[in-house]
Amino acid sequence: MSSAIYLGIDLGTSGVRGSAIDEQGNELAAVRLPLPHLQQPSDWQHVALNCSAQLCDQLDAALIRAIAIDGTSATVMLCDDDGQPCSLALMYNDQSCTAQAKQIGRIAPNDSAARGTSASLAKVLFLREKSPDARHICHQADWIAGLLCGRFDFSDENNCLKLGYDPVRREWPSWLSALDIDRALLPEVFAPGTVIATVDNTIAQQLGLPPDCQVVAGTTDSIAAFIATGAGEVGEAVTSLGSTLVLKLVSDKPVFSSELGVYSHRLGETWLAGGASNSGGRVLLKYFNQAQLDEMTPKLDADTDTGLHYYPLVEAGERFPRNDPQLQPLLDPRPNNDVKFFQAMLEGMAAIEAEGYQALVQLGAPSPTQVFTAGGGSINPAWRKIREHKLGVPVTTAEHSEASYGSALLASRAMQGMMP
């Protein structure tokens, strides 16, 4: 057995998590540290390096061969040649750049993920107006990886999708010129899992890393979480059962639908198509607290359908698998029995999940062959059985679904010459 160790660092929405694994994928150590609600690059730097140091303290750091970083999609900033921030960071959920998004909407192709107020590109157009001396566009993961190796001119294909990168042709498209984007600002784009550079000597000494430890191109947090599940063959899918329903399906070709918010990330020689519904766990928590849900779960009868055909939403509006901003929640009639009401909501969400995968198939993706489950809802056995009935394929709970574990896998596979 090899003694090599690989690190993955995940910059999530509210904290940083680190995972250390061996070549067999066994998790050797994990650290989780909080981030402040209002974040700036200095916060990421402090917490990410602290997380790395704590992992190294739990291990023989001299055995660490590579590190990969993932971060929240479309969290972006500008920096100078030395990596010093030239701007504030605009977070993944910032939707303030409306004028810039309208400008992009007049130019970008309809299927581009760079359209919209929350995309990286709109944020960059806004930031560059206030930072004319900037030299590099850095996503959250790019900048932390850059601090590790002293290079700030690179990114990965997944993070760059919402910046306008064309993953099909693997190039920056010509239409960006109409936005007066300085090509020198744009990063060199690598496939996730590509070896980029050796860790900076000062940082290596500080953490106790070997002098040949490598920094590997990372990805976004949601793609890293997908990688963590072990799914990767064409037809394998992952449903994240969190506050919302997020579906991802491995496809042999890219599929897109701006209407449904569907786009495809490149993963090696395959594609990861996905969409997100507004239905999900937050609907359940509107009617029941967690203790009530836990009490009712053993009483669910997954083999007997309630006959109620709900479309569970917290409020009006849905985008995937139906694009209808006026779609009303359908949760009537409500039975007197709370367990039956709970089960009917789960059945409704399973129906939405099935409709979502069918929508991806209609766009050209393959039919799912197996669905891995991640997120808080993955531990509900009755819901899993209900979903199997609706989906008609095996549904299993993923052993791993932490983004940091997925990034550690990227680092490991890079050093073993394997694709993501």
Coordinates of C-alpha atoms in Angstrom, one line a residue, residues 60-389:
D60 CA 2.8 13.1 8.3
A61 CA 2.7 16.2 6.0
A62 CA 5.9 15.0 4.3
L63 CA 3.8 12.4 2.6
I64 CA 1.3 14.9 1.0
R65 CA 1.8 14.8 -2.8
A66 CA -0.8 17.1 -4.1
I67 CA -3.6 19.6 -3.2
A68 CA -6.7 20.6 -5.1
I69 CA -9.1 23.4 -4.2
D70 CA -12.8 23.9 -5.0
G71 CA -14.9 27.0 -4.4
T72 CA -18.4 28.3 -4.8
S73 CA -19.4 28.8 -8.4
A74 CA -19.2 32.4 -9.8
T75 CA -17.6 33.8 -6.7
V76 CA -15.0 36.1 -8.3
M77 CA -12.5 38.9 -7.7
L78 CA -9.7 40.8 -9.5
C79 CA -6.0 40.8 -8.4
D80 CA -2.7 42.2 -9.5
D81 CA 0.3 40.2 -10.8
D82 CA 1.4 39.3 -7.3
G83 CA -2.1 38.1 -6.3
Q84 CA -3.0 41.1 -4.2
P85 CA -6.7 41.8 -4.4
C86 CA -7.6 44.8 -6.6
S87 CA -11.3 44.5 -5.9
L88 CA -13.9 43.3 -3.4
A89 CA -15.1 39.7 -3.9
L90 CA -18.6 39.3 -5.4
M91 CA -20.1 36.1 -4.0
Y92 CA -21.9 33.3 -5.8
N93 CA -25.3 34.6 -4.9
D94 CA -24.7 38.3 -5.7
Q95 CA -27.3 39.5 -8.2
S96 CA -26.5 43.2 -8.1
C97 CA -24.9 43.5 -11.6
T98 CA -28.1 43.9 -13.5
A99 CA -26.9 46.5 -16.1
Q100 CA -23.9 44.3 -16.9
A101 CA -26.1 41.2 -17.3
K102 CA -28.3 43.0 -19.7
Q103 CA -25.3 44.0 -21.8
I104 CA -24.1 40.3 -21.8
G105 CA -27.7 39.2 -22.7
R106 CA -27.6 41.2 -25.9
I107 CA -24.3 39.5 -27.0
A108 CA -23.9 36.0 -25.5
P109 CA -25.5 32.9 -27.1
N110 CA -28.7 31.8 -25.6
D111 CA -27.2 28.6 -24.2
S112 CA -24.3 30.4 -22.5
A113 CA -24.0 29.9 -18.7
A114 CA -22.4 33.4 -18.6
R115 CA -25.9 35.0 -19.0
G116 CA -27.6 36.3 -15.8
T117 CA -26.9 38.6 -12.9
S118 CA -25.2 35.9 -10.8
A119 CA -22.8 34.7 -13.4
S120 CA -19.1 35.5 -13.1
L121 CA -19.0 37.6 -16.3
A122 CA -21.5 40.2 -15.1
K123 CA -19.5 40.6 -11.9
V124 CA -16.2 41.0 -13.7
L125 CA -17.7 43.7 -16.0
F126 CA -18.7 45.6 -12.8
L127 CA -15.4 45.0 -11.0
R128 CA -13.2 46.1 -13.8
E129 CA -14.8 49.5 -14.0
K130 CA -13.5 50.2 -10.5
S131 CA -10.2 48.3 -10.8
P132 CA -8.5 49.4 -14.0
D133 CA -5.1 48.2 -12.8
A134 CA -6.2 44.6 -12.3
R135 CA -4.2 41.9 -14.1
H136 CA -6.1 38.7 -13.4
I137 CA -9.6 37.5 -13.0
C138 CA -9.7 34.9 -10.1
H139 CA -12.5 32.8 -9.0
Q140 CA -12.5 31.8 -5.3
A141 CA -10.8 28.5 -5.9
D142 CA -8.3 30.0 -8.4
W143 CA -7.1 32.6 -5.9
I144 CA -6.5 30.2 -3.1
A145 CA -4.7 27.8 -5.4
G146 CA -2.7 30.7 -6.6
L147 CA -1.6 31.6 -3.1
L148 CA -0.3 28.0 -2.7
C149 CA 1.8 28.1 -5.9
G150 CA 2.4 31.8 -6.6
R151 CA 0.6 31.8 -9.9
F152 CA -2.7 33.7 -10.5
D153 CA -3.2 33.3 -14.3
F154 CA -5.0 30.0 -14.4
S155 CA -8.4 28.5 -13.7
D156 CA -10.4 25.3 -14.6
E157 CA -13.1 24.5 -17.1
N158 CA -15.8 24.3 -14.5
N159 CA -15.2 27.6 -12.8
C160 CA -14.8 29.4 -16.1
L161 CA -18.2 28.2 -17.5
K162 CA -20.0 31.2 -16.1
L163 CA -17.3 33.5 -17.2
G164 CA -18.1 32.7 -20.8
Y165 CA -15.6 29.9 -21.5
D166 CA -16.7 27.5 -24.3
P167 CA -16.3 24.0 -22.9
V168 CA -17.2 22.4 -26.2
R169 CA -14.5 24.1 -28.3
R170 CA -12.3 24.5 -25.2
E171 CA -11.6 28.2 -25.8
W172 CA -12.6 31.7 -24.9
P173 CA -15.2 32.7 -27.5
S174 CA -14.9 35.6 -29.9
W175 CA -18.1 37.2 -28.7
L176 CA -16.3 38.3 -25.5
S177 CA -14.5 40.9 -27.6
A178 CA -17.8 42.8 -28.0
L179 CA -17.7 43.4 -24.2
D180 CA -14.2 44.9 -24.4
I181 CA -12.8 42.2 -22.2
D182 CA -9.0 42.5 -22.0
R183 CA -7.9 39.0 -23.1
A184 CA -4.8 39.4 -20.8
L185 CA -7.2 39.3 -17.8
L186 CA -8.7 36.0 -18.8
P187 CA -7.1 32.9 -17.1
E188 CA -5.4 30.0 -18.9
V189 CA -8.0 27.3 -18.5
F190 CA -7.1 23.7 -17.5
A191 CA -9.2 20.6 -17.1
P192 CA -10.0 19.8 -13.5
G193 CA -7.4 17.4 -12.1
T194 CA -4.5 18.9 -14.2
V195 CA -1.2 19.3 -12.4
I196 CA -0.4 23.1 -12.4
A197 CA 2.6 23.9 -10.3
T198 CA 4.7 23.0 -7.3
V199 CA 3.6 24.5 -3.9
D200 CA 5.5 27.7 -3.1
N201 CA 8.6 26.9 -1.0
T202 CA 7.7 29.3 1.8
I203 CA 4.2 27.7 2.2
A204 CA 5.6 24.2 1.9
Q205 CA 8.0 24.9 4.8
Q206 CA 5.3 26.6 6.8
L207 CA 3.0 23.5 6.5
G208 CA 5.7 20.9 6.5
L209 CA 4.9 19.8 2.9
P210 CA 7.5 18.1 0.7
P211 CA 9.3 20.4 -1.8
D212 CA 7.7 18.6 -4.7
C213 CA 4.1 18.8 -3.5
Q214 CA 1.9 19.8 -6.4
V215 CA -1.1 22.1 -6.8
V216 CA -3.8 20.6 -9.0
A217 CA -6.5 22.4 -11.0
G218 CA -9.7 22.2 -9.0
T219 CA -13.4 22.8 -9.7
T220 CA -16.6 24.2 -8.3
D221 CA -18.0 23.0 -5.0
S222 CA -21.0 21.3 -6.6
I223 CA -18.9 19.4 -9.1
A224 CA -16.4 18.4 -6.4
A225 CA -19.4 17.0 -4.4
F226 CA -20.5 15.1 -7.5
I227 CA -17.0 13.6 -7.9
A228 CA -17.0 12.6 -4.3
T229 CA -19.9 10.2 -4.8
G230 CA -17.9 8.0 -7.1
A231 CA -20.4 8.5 -10.0
G232 CA -18.7 9.0 -13.3
E233 CA -19.9 6.5 -15.9
V234 CA -22.3 7.7 -18.6
G235 CA -25.9 7.3 -17.3
E236 CA -24.9 7.6 -13.6
A237 CA -26.6 10.4 -11.8
V238 CA -26.5 12.2 -8.4
T239 CA -29.5 13.9 -6.8
S240 CA -28.8 16.2 -3.9
L241 CA -31.7 16.2 -1.5
G242 CA -31.0 19.5 0.4
S243 CA -33.1 22.6 0.7
T244 CA -33.7 22.2 -3.0
L245 CA -33.4 19.3 -5.4
V246 CA -30.3 19.4 -7.6
L247 CA -29.9 16.8 -10.3
K248 CA -26.7 15.9 -12.2
L249 CA -26.3 13.3 -14.9
V250 CA -23.2 12.0 -16.7
S251 CA -23.8 12.4 -20.4
D252 CA -21.7 11.4 -23.5
K253 CA -22.5 14.8 -25.0
P254 CA -23.3 18.3 -23.7
V255 CA -26.9 19.4 -23.4
F256 CA -28.1 23.0 -22.8
S257 CA -31.3 24.8 -22.2
S258 CA -31.2 28.4 -21.0
E259 CA -35.0 28.2 -20.6
L260 CA -34.7 25.5 -18.0
G261 CA -31.3 26.6 -16.5
V262 CA -29.6 23.5 -17.9
Y263 CA -26.0 23.5 -18.9
S264 CA -23.2 21.0 -19.1
H265 CA -19.8 21.0 -17.4
R266 CA -17.0 19.1 -19.1
L267 CA -15.5 16.3 -17.0
G268 CA -12.7 14.6 -18.8
E269 CA -14.2 13.2 -22.0
T270 CA -17.8 13.2 -20.6
W271 CA -20.2 15.9 -19.6
L272 CA -22.2 16.6 -16.5
A273 CA -25.6 17.9 -17.3
G274 CA -27.8 19.3 -14.5
G275 CA -30.7 21.3 -13.3
A276 CA -32.2 22.5 -10.0
S277 CA -35.8 22.6 -8.8
N278 CA -37.1 25.0 -6.2
S279 CA -38.8 22.0 -4.5
G280 CA -36.9 20.2 -1.7
G281 CA -36.4 20.0 2.0
R282 CA -37.3 23.6 2.8
V283 CA -40.9 22.8 1.8
L284 CA -41.0 20.1 4.5
L285 CA -39.6 22.5 7.1
K286 CA -42.3 25.0 6.3
Y287 CA -44.9 22.5 7.7
F288 CA -42.9 20.4 10.2
N289 CA -39.8 20.8 12.4
Q290 CA -36.9 18.3 12.2
A291 CA -38.0 16.4 15.3
Q292 CA -41.5 15.9 13.8
L293 CA -40.0 14.6 10.5
D294 CA -37.7 12.3 12.4
E295 CA -40.7 10.9 14.4
M296 CA -42.9 10.4 11.3
T297 CA -40.2 8.8 9.0
P298 CA -40.5 5.3 10.5
K299 CA -44.2 5.4 9.9
L300 CA -44.0 6.0 6.2
D301 CA -45.4 3.3 3.9
A302 CA -43.3 3.5 0.8
D303 CA -45.0 0.6 -0.8
T304 CA -48.5 2.2 -0.8
D305 CA -48.9 5.4 -2.8
T306 CA -51.1 8.1 -1.2
G307 CA -52.8 8.9 -4.5
L308 CA -52.1 12.6 -3.9
H309 CA -50.3 14.3 -6.7
Y310 CA -48.5 17.3 -5.1
Y311 CA -46.0 19.8 -6.6
P312 CA -44.3 20.9 -3.3
L313 CA -43.0 24.5 -3.4
V314 CA -42.5 27.0 -0.7
E315 CA -43.8 29.8 -2.9
A316 CA -44.8 30.4 -6.5
G317 CA -42.2 29.9 -9.2
E318 CA -40.3 27.0 -10.7
R319 CA -37.5 26.8 -13.4
F320 CA -36.6 23.2 -13.7
P321 CA -38.0 20.8 -14.8
R322 CA -40.7 23.3 -15.7
N323 CA -40.0 26.9 -16.5
D324 CA -42.9 28.7 -14.9
P325 CA -42.3 31.7 -12.6
Q326 CA -46.0 31.7 -11.7
L327 CA -46.3 28.0 -10.9
Q328 CA -48.2 27.7 -7.7
P329 CA -47.5 25.2 -5.0
L330 CA -49.9 22.2 -5.2
L331 CA -50.3 20.8 -1.7
D332 CA -54.1 20.2 -1.7
P333 CA -56.1 18.4 -0.5
R334 CA -54.3 18.1 2.8
P335 CA -55.2 14.9 4.6
N336 CA -55.9 14.9 8.4
N337 CA -53.1 12.4 8.9
D338 CA -49.7 14.3 9.1
V339 CA -47.8 11.1 8.1
K340 CA -49.8 10.8 4.9
F341 CA -49.3 14.5 4.2
F342 CA -45.5 14.1 4.7
Q343 CA -45.4 11.1 2.5
A344 CA -47.4 12.8 -0.3
M345 CA -44.9 15.6 -0.3
L346 CA -42.0 13.1 -0.6
E347 CA -43.9 11.4 -3.5
G348 CA -44.3 14.8 -5.2
M349 CA -40.6 15.6 -4.9
A350 CA -39.8 12.1 -6.3
A351 CA -42.1 12.8 -9.2
I352 CA -40.3 16.2 -9.9
E353 CA -37.0 14.3 -9.7
A354 CA -38.2 11.8 -12.3
E355 CA -39.6 14.6 -14.5
G356 CA -36.2 16.4 -14.2
Y357 CA -34.2 13.4 -15.4
Q358 CA -36.7 13.0 -18.3
A359 CA -36.2 16.6 -19.2
L360 CA -32.5 16.0 -19.5
V361 CA -33.1 12.9 -21.6
Q362 CA -35.4 15.0 -23.9
L363 CA -32.5 17.4 -24.4
G364 CA -30.2 14.6 -25.5
A365 CA -28.7 13.2 -22.3
P366 CA -28.8 9.4 -21.7
S367 CA -31.4 7.8 -19.5
P368 CA -30.2 7.4 -15.9
T369 CA -29.0 3.9 -15.1
Q370 CA -28.3 4.5 -11.4
V371 CA -28.9 7.4 -9.0
F372 CA -26.6 8.2 -6.1
T373 CA -28.1 10.4 -3.4
A374 CA -26.4 13.1 -1.4
G375 CA -27.6 15.7 1.1
G376 CA -29.7 15.6 4.2
G377 CA -32.6 13.6 2.7
S378 CA -30.3 10.8 1.6
I379 CA -30.6 9.1 5.0
N380 CA -34.4 8.7 4.7
P381 CA -34.9 5.0 3.7
A382 CA -38.6 5.4 2.8
W383 CA -37.9 8.3 0.6
R384 CA -35.2 6.3 -1.2
K385 CA -37.8 3.5 -1.8
I386 CA -40.4 6.0 -3.0
R387 CA -37.8 7.5 -5.4
E388 CA -36.9 4.0 -6.8
H389 CA -40.5 3.4 -7.6

